[in-house]
Tab-separated table of C-alpha atoms and ligand atoms in Angstrom:
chain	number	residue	atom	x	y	z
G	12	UNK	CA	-40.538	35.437	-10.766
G	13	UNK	CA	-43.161	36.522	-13.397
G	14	UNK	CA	-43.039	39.581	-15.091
G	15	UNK	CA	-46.270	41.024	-14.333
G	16	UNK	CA	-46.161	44.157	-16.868
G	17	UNK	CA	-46.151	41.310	-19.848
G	18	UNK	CA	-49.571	40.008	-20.418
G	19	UNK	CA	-51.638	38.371	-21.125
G	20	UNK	CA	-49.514	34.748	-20.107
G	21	UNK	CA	-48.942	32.176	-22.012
G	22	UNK	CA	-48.991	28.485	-21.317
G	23	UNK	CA	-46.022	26.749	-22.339
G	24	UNK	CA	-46.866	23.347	-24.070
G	25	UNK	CA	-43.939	21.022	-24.261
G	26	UNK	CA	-44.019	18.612	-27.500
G	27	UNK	CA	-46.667	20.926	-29.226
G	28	UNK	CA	-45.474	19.405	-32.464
G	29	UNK	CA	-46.546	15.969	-31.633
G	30	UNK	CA	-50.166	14.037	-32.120
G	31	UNK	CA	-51.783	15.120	-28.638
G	32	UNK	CA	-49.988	18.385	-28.145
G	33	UNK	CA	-50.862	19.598	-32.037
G	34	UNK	CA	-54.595	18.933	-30.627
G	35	UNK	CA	-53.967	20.718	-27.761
G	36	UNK	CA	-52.512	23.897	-29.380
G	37	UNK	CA	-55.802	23.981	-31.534
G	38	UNK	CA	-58.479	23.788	-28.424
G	39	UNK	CA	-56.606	26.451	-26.683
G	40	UNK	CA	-56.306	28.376	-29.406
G	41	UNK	CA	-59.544	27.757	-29.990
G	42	UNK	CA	-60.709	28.933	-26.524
G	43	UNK	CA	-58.590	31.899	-27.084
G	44	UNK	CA	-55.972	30.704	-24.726
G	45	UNK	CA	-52.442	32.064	-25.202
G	46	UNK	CA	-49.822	29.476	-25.468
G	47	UNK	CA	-46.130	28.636	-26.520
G	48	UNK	CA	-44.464	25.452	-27.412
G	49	UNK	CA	-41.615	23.873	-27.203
G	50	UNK	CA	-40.915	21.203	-29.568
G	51	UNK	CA	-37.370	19.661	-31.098
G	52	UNK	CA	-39.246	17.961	-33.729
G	53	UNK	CA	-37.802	14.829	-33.022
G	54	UNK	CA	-41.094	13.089	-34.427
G	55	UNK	CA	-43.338	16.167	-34.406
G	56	UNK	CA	-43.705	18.456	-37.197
G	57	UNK	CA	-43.776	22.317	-37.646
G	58	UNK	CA	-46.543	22.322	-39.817
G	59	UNK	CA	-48.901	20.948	-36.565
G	60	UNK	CA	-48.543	24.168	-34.921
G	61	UNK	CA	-51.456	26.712	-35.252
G	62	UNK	CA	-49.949	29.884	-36.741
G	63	UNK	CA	-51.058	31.920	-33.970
G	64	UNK	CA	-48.390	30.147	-31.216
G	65	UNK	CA	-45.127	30.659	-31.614
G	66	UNK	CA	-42.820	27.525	-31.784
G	67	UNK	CA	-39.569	27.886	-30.006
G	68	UNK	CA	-37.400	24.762	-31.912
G	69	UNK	CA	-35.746	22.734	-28.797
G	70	UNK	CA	-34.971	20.787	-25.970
G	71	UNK	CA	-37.106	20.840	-22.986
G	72	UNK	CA	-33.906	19.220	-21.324
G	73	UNK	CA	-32.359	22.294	-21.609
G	74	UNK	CA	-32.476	24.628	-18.386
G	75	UNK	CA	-31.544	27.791	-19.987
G	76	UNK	CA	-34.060	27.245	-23.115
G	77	UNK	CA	-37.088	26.720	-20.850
G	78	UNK	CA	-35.653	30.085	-18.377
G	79	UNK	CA	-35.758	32.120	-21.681
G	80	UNK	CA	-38.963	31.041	-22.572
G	81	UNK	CA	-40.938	31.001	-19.408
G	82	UNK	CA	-39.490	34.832	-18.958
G	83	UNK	CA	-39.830	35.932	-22.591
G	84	UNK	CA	-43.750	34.884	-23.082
G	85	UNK	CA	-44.481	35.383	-18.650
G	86	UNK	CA	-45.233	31.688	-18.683
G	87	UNK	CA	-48.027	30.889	-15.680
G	88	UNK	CA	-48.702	27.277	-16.229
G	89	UNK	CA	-47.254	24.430	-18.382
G	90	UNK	CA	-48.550	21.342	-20.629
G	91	UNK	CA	-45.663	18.848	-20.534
G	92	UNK	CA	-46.246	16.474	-23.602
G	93	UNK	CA	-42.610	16.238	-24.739
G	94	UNK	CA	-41.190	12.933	-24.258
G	95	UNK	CA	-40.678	9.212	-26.022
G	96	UNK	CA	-43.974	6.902	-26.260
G	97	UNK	CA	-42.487	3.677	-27.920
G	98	UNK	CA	-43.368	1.051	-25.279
G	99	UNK	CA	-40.857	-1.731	-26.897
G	100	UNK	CA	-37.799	0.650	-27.708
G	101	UNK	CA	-38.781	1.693	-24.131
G	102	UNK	CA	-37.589	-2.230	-23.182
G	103	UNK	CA	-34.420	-1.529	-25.220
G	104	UNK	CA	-33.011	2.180	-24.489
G	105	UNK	CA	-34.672	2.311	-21.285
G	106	UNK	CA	-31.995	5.110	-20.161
G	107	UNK	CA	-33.112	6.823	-23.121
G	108	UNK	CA	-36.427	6.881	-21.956
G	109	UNK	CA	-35.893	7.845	-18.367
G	110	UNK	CA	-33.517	10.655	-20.096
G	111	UNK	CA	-36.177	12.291	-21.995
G	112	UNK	CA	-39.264	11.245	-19.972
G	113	UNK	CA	-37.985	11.618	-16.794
G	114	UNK	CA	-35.026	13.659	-16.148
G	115	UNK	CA	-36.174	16.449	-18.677
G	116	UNK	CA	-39.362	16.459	-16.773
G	117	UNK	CA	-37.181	17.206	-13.798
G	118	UNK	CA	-35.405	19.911	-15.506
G	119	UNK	CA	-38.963	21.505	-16.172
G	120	UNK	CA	-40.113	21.088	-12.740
G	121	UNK	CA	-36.671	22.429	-11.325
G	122	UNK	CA	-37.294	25.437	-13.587
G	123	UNK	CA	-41.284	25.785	-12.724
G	124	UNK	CA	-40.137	25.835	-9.022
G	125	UNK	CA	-37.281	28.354	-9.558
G	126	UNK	CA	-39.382	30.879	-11.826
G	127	UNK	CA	-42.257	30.575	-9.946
G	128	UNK	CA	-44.834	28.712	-12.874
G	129	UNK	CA	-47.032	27.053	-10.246
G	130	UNK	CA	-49.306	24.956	-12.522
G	131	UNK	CA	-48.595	21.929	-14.798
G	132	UNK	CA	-50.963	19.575	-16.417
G	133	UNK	CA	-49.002	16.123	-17.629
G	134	UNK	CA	-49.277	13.389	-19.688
G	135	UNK	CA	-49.438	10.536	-17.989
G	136	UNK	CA	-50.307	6.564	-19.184
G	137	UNK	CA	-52.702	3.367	-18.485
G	138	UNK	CA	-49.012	1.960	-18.682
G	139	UNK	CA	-48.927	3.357	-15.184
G	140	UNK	CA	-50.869	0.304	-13.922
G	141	UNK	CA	-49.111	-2.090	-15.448
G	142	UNK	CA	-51.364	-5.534	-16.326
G	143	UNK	CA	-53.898	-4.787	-13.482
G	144	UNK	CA	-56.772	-8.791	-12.984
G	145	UNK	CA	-59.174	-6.516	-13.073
G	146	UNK	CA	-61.340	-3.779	-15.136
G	147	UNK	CA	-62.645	-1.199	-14.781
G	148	UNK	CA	-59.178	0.677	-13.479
G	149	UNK	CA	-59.563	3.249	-10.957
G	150	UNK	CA	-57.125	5.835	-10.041
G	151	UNK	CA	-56.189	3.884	-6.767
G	152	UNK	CA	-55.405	0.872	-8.231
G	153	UNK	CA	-52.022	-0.011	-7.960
G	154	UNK	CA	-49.118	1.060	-9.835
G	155	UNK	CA	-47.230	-1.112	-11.022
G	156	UNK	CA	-45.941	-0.553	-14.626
G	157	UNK	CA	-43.835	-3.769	-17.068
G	158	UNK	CA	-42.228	-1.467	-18.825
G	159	UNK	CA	-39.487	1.397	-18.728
G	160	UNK	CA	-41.640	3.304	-20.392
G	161	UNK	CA	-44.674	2.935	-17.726
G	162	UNK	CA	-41.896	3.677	-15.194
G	163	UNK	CA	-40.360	6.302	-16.569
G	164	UNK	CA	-44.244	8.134	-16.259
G	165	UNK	CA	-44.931	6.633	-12.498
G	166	UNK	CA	-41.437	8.648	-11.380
G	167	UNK	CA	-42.419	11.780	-12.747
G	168	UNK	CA	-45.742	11.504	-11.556
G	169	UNK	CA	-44.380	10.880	-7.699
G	170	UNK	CA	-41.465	13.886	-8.381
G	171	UNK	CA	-44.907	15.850	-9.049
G	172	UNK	CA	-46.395	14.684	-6.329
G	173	UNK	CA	-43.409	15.578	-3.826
G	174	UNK	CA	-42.470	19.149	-5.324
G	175	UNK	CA	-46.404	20.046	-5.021
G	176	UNK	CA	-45.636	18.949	-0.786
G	177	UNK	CA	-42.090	20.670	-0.644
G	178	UNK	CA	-43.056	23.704	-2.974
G	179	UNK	CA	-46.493	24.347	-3.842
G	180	UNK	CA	-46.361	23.575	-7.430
G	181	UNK	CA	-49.943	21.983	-8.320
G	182	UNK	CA	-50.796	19.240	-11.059
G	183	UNK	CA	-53.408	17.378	-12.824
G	184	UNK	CA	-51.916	14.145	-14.141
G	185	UNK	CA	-53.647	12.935	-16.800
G	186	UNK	CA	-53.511	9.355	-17.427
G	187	UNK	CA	-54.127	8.723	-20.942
G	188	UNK	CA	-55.852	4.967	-21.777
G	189	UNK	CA	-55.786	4.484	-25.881
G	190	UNK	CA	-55.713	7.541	-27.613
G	191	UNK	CA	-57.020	7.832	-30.947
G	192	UNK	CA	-58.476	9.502	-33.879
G	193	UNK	CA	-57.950	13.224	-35.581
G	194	UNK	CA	-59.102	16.831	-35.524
G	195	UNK	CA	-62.882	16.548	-37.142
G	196	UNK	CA	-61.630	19.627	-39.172
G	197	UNK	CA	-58.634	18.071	-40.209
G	198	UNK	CA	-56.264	20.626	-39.114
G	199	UNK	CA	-54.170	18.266	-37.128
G	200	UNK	CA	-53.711	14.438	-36.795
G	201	UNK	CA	-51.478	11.355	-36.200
G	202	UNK	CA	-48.866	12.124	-38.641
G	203	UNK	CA	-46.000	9.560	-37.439
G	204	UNK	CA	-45.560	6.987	-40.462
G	205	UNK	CA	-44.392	4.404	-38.316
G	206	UNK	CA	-46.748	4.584	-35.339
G	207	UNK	CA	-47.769	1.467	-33.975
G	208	UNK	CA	-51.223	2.290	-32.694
G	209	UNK	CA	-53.871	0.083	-33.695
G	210	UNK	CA	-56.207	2.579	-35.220
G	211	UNK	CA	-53.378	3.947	-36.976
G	212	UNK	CA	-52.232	1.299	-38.076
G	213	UNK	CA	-55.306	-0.337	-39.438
G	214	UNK	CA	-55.926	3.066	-41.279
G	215	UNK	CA	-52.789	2.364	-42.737
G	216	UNK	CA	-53.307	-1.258	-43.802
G	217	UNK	CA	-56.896	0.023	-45.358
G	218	UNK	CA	-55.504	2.310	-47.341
G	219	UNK	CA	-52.605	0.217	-48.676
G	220	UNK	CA	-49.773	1.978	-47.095
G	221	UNK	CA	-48.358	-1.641	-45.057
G	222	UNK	CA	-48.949	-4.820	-46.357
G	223	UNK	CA	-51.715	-5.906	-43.462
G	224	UNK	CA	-52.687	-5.403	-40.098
G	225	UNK	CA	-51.046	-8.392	-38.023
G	226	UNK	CA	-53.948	-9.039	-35.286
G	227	UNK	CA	-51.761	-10.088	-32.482
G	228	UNK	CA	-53.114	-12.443	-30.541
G	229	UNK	CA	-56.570	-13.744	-30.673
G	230	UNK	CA	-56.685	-16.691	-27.653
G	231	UNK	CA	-56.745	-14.015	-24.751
G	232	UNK	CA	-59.569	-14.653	-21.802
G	233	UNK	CA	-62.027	-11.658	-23.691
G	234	UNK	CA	-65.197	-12.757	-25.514
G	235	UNK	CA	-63.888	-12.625	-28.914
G	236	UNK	CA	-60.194	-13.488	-27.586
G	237	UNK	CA	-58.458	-10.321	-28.998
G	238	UNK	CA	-57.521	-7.584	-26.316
G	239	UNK	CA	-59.910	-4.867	-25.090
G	240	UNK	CA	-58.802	-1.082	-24.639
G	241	UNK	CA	-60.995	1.933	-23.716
G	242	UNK	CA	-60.322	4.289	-27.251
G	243	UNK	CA	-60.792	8.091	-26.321
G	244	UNK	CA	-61.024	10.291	-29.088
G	245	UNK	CA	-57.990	12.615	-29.026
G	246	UNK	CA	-59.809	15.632	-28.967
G	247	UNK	CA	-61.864	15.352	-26.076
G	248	UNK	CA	-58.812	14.296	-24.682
G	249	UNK	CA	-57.742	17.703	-25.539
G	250	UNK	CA	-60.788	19.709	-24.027
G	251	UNK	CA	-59.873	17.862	-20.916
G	252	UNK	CA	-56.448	19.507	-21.120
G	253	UNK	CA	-58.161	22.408	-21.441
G	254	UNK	CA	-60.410	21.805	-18.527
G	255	UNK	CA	-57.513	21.176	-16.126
G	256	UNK	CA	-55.485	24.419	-17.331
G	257	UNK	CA	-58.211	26.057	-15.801
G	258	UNK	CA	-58.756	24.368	-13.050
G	259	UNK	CA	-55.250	24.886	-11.909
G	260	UNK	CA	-55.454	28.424	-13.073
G	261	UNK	CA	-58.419	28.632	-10.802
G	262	UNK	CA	-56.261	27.612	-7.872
G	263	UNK	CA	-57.532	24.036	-7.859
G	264	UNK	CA	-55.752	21.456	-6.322
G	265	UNK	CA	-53.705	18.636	-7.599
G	266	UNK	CA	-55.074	15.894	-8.960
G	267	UNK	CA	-54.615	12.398	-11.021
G	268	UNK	CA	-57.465	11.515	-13.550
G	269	UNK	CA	-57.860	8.708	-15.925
G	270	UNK	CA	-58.759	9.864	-19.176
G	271	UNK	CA	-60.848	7.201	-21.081
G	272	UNK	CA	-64.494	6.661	-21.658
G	273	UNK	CA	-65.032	3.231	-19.556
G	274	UNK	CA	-66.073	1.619	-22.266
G	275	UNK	CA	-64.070	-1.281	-24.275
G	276	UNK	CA	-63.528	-2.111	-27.650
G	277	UNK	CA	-61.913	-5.271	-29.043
G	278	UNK	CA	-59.395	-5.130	-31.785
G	279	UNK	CA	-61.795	-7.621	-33.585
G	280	UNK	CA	-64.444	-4.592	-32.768
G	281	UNK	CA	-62.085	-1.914	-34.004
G	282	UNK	CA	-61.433	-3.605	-37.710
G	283	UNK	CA	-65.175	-4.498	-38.183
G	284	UNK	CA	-66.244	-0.937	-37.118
G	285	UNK	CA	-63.704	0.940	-39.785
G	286	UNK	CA	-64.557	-1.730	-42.556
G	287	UNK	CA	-68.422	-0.945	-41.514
G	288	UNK	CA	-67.277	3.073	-41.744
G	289	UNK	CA	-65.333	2.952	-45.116
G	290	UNK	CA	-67.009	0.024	-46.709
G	291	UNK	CA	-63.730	-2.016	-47.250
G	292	UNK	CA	-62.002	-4.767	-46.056
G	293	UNK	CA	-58.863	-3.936	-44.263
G	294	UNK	CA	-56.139	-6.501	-44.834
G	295	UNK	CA	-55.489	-8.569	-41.969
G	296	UNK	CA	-53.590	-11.283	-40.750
G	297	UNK	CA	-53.822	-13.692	-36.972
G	298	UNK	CA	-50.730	-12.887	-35.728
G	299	UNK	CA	-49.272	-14.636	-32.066
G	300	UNK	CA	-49.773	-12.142	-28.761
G	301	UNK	CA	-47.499	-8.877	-29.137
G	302	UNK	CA	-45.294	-9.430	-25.739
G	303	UNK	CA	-46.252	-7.371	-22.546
G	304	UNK	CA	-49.653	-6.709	-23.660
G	305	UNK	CA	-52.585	-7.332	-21.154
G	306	UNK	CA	-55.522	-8.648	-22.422
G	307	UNK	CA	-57.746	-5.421	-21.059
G	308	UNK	CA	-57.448	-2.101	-20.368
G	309	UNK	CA	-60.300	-0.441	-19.547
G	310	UNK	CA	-60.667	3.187	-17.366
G	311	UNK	CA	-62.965	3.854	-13.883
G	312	UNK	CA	-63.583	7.338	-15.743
G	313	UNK	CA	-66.125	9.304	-12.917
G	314	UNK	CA	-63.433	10.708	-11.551
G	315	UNK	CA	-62.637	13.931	-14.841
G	316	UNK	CA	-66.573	14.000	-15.081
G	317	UNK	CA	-66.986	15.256	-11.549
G	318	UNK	CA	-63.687	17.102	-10.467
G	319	UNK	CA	-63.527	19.091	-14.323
G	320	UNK	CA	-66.922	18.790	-15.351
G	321	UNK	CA	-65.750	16.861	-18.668
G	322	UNK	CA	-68.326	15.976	-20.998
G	323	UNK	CA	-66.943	14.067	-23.839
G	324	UNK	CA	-68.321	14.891	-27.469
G	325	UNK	CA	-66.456	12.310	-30.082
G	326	UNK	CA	-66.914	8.934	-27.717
G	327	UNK	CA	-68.638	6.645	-30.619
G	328	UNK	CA	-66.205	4.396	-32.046
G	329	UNK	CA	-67.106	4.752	-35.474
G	330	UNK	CA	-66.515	8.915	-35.179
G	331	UNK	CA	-62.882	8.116	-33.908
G	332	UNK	CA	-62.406	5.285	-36.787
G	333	UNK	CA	-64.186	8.223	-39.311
G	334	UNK	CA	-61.841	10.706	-38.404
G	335	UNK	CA	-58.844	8.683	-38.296
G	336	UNK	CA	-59.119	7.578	-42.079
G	337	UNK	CA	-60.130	10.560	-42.977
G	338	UNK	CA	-56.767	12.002	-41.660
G	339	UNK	CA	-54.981	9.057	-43.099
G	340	UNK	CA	-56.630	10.059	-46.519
G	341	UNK	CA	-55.280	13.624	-46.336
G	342	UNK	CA	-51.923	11.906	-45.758
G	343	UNK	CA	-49.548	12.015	-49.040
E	6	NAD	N1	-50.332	8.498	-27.952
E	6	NAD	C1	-50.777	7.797	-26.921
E	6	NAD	O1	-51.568	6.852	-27.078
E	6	NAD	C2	-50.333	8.162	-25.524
E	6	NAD	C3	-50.848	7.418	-24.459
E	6	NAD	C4	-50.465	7.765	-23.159
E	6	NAD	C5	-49.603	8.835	-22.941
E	6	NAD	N2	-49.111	9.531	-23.987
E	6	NAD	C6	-48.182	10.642	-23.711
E	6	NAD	O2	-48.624	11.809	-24.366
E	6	NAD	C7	-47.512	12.613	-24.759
E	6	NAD	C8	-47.632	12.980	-26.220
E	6	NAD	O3	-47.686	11.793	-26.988
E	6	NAD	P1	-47.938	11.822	-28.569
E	6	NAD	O4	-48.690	10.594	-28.919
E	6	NAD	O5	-48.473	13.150	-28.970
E	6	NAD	O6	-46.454	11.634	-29.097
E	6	NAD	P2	-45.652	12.425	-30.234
E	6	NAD	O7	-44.381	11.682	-30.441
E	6	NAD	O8	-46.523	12.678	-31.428
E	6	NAD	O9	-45.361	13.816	-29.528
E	6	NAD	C9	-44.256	14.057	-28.699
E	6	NAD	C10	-43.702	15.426	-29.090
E	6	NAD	O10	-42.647	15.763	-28.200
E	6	NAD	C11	-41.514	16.187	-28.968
E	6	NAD	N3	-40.337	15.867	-28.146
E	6	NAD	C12	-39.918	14.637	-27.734
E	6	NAD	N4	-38.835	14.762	-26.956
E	6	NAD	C13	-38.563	16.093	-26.854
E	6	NAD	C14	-37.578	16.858	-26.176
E	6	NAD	N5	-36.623	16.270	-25.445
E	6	NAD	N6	-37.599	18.208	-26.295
E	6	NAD	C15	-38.566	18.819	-27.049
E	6	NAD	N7	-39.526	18.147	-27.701
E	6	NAD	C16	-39.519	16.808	-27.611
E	6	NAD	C17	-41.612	15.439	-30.279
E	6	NAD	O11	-40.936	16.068	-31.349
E	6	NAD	C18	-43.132	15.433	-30.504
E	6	NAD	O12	-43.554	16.591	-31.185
E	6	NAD	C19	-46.265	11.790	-24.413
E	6	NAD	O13	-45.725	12.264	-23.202
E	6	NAD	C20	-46.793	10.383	-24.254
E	6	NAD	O14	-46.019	9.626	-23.371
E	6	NAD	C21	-49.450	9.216	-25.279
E	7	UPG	O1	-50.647	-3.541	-35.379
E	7	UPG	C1	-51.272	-3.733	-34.335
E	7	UPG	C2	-51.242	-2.801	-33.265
E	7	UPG	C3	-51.927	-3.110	-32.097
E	7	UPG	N1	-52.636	-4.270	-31.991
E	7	UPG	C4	-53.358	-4.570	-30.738
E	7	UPG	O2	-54.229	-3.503	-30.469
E	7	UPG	C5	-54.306	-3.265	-29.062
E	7	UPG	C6	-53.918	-1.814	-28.792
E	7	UPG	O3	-52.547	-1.637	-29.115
E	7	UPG	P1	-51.874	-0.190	-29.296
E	7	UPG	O4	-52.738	0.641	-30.162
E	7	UPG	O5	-50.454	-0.413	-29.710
E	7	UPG	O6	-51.957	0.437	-27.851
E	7	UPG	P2	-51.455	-0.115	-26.436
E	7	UPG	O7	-50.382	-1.117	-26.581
E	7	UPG	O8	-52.670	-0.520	-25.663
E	7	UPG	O9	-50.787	1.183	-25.798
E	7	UPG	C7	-51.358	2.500	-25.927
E	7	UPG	O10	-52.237	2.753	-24.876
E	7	UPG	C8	-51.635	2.730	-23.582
E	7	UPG	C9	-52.700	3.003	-22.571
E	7	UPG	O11	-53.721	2.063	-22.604
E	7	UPG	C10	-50.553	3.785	-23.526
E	7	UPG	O12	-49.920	3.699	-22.294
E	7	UPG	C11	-49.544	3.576	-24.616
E	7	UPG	O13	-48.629	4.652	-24.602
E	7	UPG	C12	-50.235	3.538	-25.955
E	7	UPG	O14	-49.323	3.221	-26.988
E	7	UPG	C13	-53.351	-4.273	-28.416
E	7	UPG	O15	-54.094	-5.382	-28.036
E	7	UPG	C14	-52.421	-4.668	-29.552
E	7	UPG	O16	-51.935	-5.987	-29.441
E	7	UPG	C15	-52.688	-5.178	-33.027
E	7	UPG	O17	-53.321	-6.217	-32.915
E	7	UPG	N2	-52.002	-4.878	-34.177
């Protein structure tokens, strides 16, 4: 159990060195939330961490490294980022993927369960639902993910979902629709060189670090025939984290939230809204359709508003485009 003589707890945040986590570590830190990460740096970096939370360099498959931690810093609730997010290398290490995304979130859970850490918020996907007919997607639409990587998210979300039956440990899954865009302060951003994330990647192309942008597909059933994805600015995707710490903290019960605005944006829209922002063409060629991508993805998002009380504060498309260039620009 706990030791209750160490206070104040911490909150242990697994991947703390990657894109969302790095965000995440800022708003708590910013709220003056204690935390303590995890991270093996496997495409995170040390310099993402604030320099007030301490970065313990490892596995979060590891048993004895998450006992030591969760004792040493009287961890009361946990932020489980840590995991792979490559949906195509997904389709060709999928053991890899159910490996890190799903057995180590086992191994967490086992160890929440043992030491008696009752809370976890977790990232969870749109990739969840698979290629769903129809928009907008609501939390009970059906699951049914095309990738291992979608699958290897839907099983952790069920183990959640049993251990908070058999033992009492309560979660807010969080299921992420197109995350985008960087710290308006700059402290913390996308920093992955090969991400393949259209904003990113776009950024990228503007800036002249890839040849182009390849647009792929443009004969899908949308009005401009490129695909449509509801872009939520990563840090009011963080506040939301923040939000359901609390709430769990608070003794609220579990629950599963799509994190998105509702609102879609074309990748036709995207490109003509950061050439609008920087004033320059970005390079761009018609590619054919990328393979397993649905032509819209697009969140139901009432359900955060009401149960957390999130109000978003970065959902214009042009602030996420602003503040992913400007990242990219601070990029050597
Ligand atoms: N980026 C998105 O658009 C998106 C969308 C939906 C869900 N998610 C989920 O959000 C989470 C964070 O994604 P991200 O975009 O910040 O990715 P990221 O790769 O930037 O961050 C992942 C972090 O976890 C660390 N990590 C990976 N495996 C680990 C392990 N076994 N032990 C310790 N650390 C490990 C990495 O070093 C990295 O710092 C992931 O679980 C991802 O599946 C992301
Ligand atoms: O170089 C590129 C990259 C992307 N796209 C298109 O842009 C859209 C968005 O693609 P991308 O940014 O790669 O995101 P998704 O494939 O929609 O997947 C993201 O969003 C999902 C939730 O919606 C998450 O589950 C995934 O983890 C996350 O990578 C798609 O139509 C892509 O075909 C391009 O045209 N060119």
């Amino acid at each position: 159990m706990l030791d209750e003589t160490a206070t104040p707890h911490r909150v242990l945040v697994t991947g703390g060195a990657g894109y969302i986590g790095s965000h995440v570590l800022h708003a708590l830190a910013d709220a003056g939330i204690p935390a303590v990460t995890i991270d093996n740096l496997s495409t995170g970096r040390r310099a993402a961490v604030p320099a007030s939370v301490p970065l313990v360099e490892g596995d979060v498959g590891s048993a004895e490294l998450l006992e030591r931690v969760i004792r040493d810093h009287a961890v009361d609730a946990v932020m489980h980022f840590a995991g792979s997010i490559v949906v195509p290398e997904s389709v060709e290490k999928p053991l890899a993927y159910y490996r890190n995304n799903t057995v180590n979130s086992l191994t967490l859970m086992d160890a929440c369960v043992r030491l008696g850490v009752g809370n976890i918020v977790f990232s969870s996907t749109a990739a969840v639902y698979g290629a769903p007919d129809r928009v907008p997607i609501d939390e009970a639409t059906p699951t049914a993910p095309i990738n291992p990587y979608g699958t290897s998210k839907l099983m952790t979300e069920q183990m959640l979902r049993d251990a908070g039956a058999a033992h009492g440990l309560r979660s807010v899954i969080l299921r992420y629709f197109n995350v985008a865009g960087a710290d308006a302060a700059g402290r913390t951003g996308q920093a992955t060189p090969t991400a393949t994330h259209l904003i990113k990647v776009a950024c990228q192309a503007l800036l002249g670090r890839r040849p182009a942008l390849s647009i792929f597909g443009t004969d899908y059933d949308t009005p401009d025939g490129t695909c449509i994805r509801d872009y939520i600015h990563v840090s009011d995707l963080a506040d939301a984290h923040v939000l359901a710490l609390l709430h769990l903290r608070r003794g609220g019960e579990s629950l599963t939230l799509n994190c998105g605005y509702g609102r879609g944006a074309s990748v036709h829209e995207v490109v003509r809204t950061l050439e609008e922002v920087s004033g320059e063409k970005v390079p761009a060629t018609l590619a054919p359709r990328r393979p397993g991508d649905p032509p819209q993805l697009v969140a139901k998002a009432d359900r955060i508003r009401e149960r957390l009380g999130w109000v978003p504060k970065h959902d214009r498309l042009d602030g996420i485009v602003r503040d992913a260039l400007a990242w990219e620009r601070s990029l050597t």
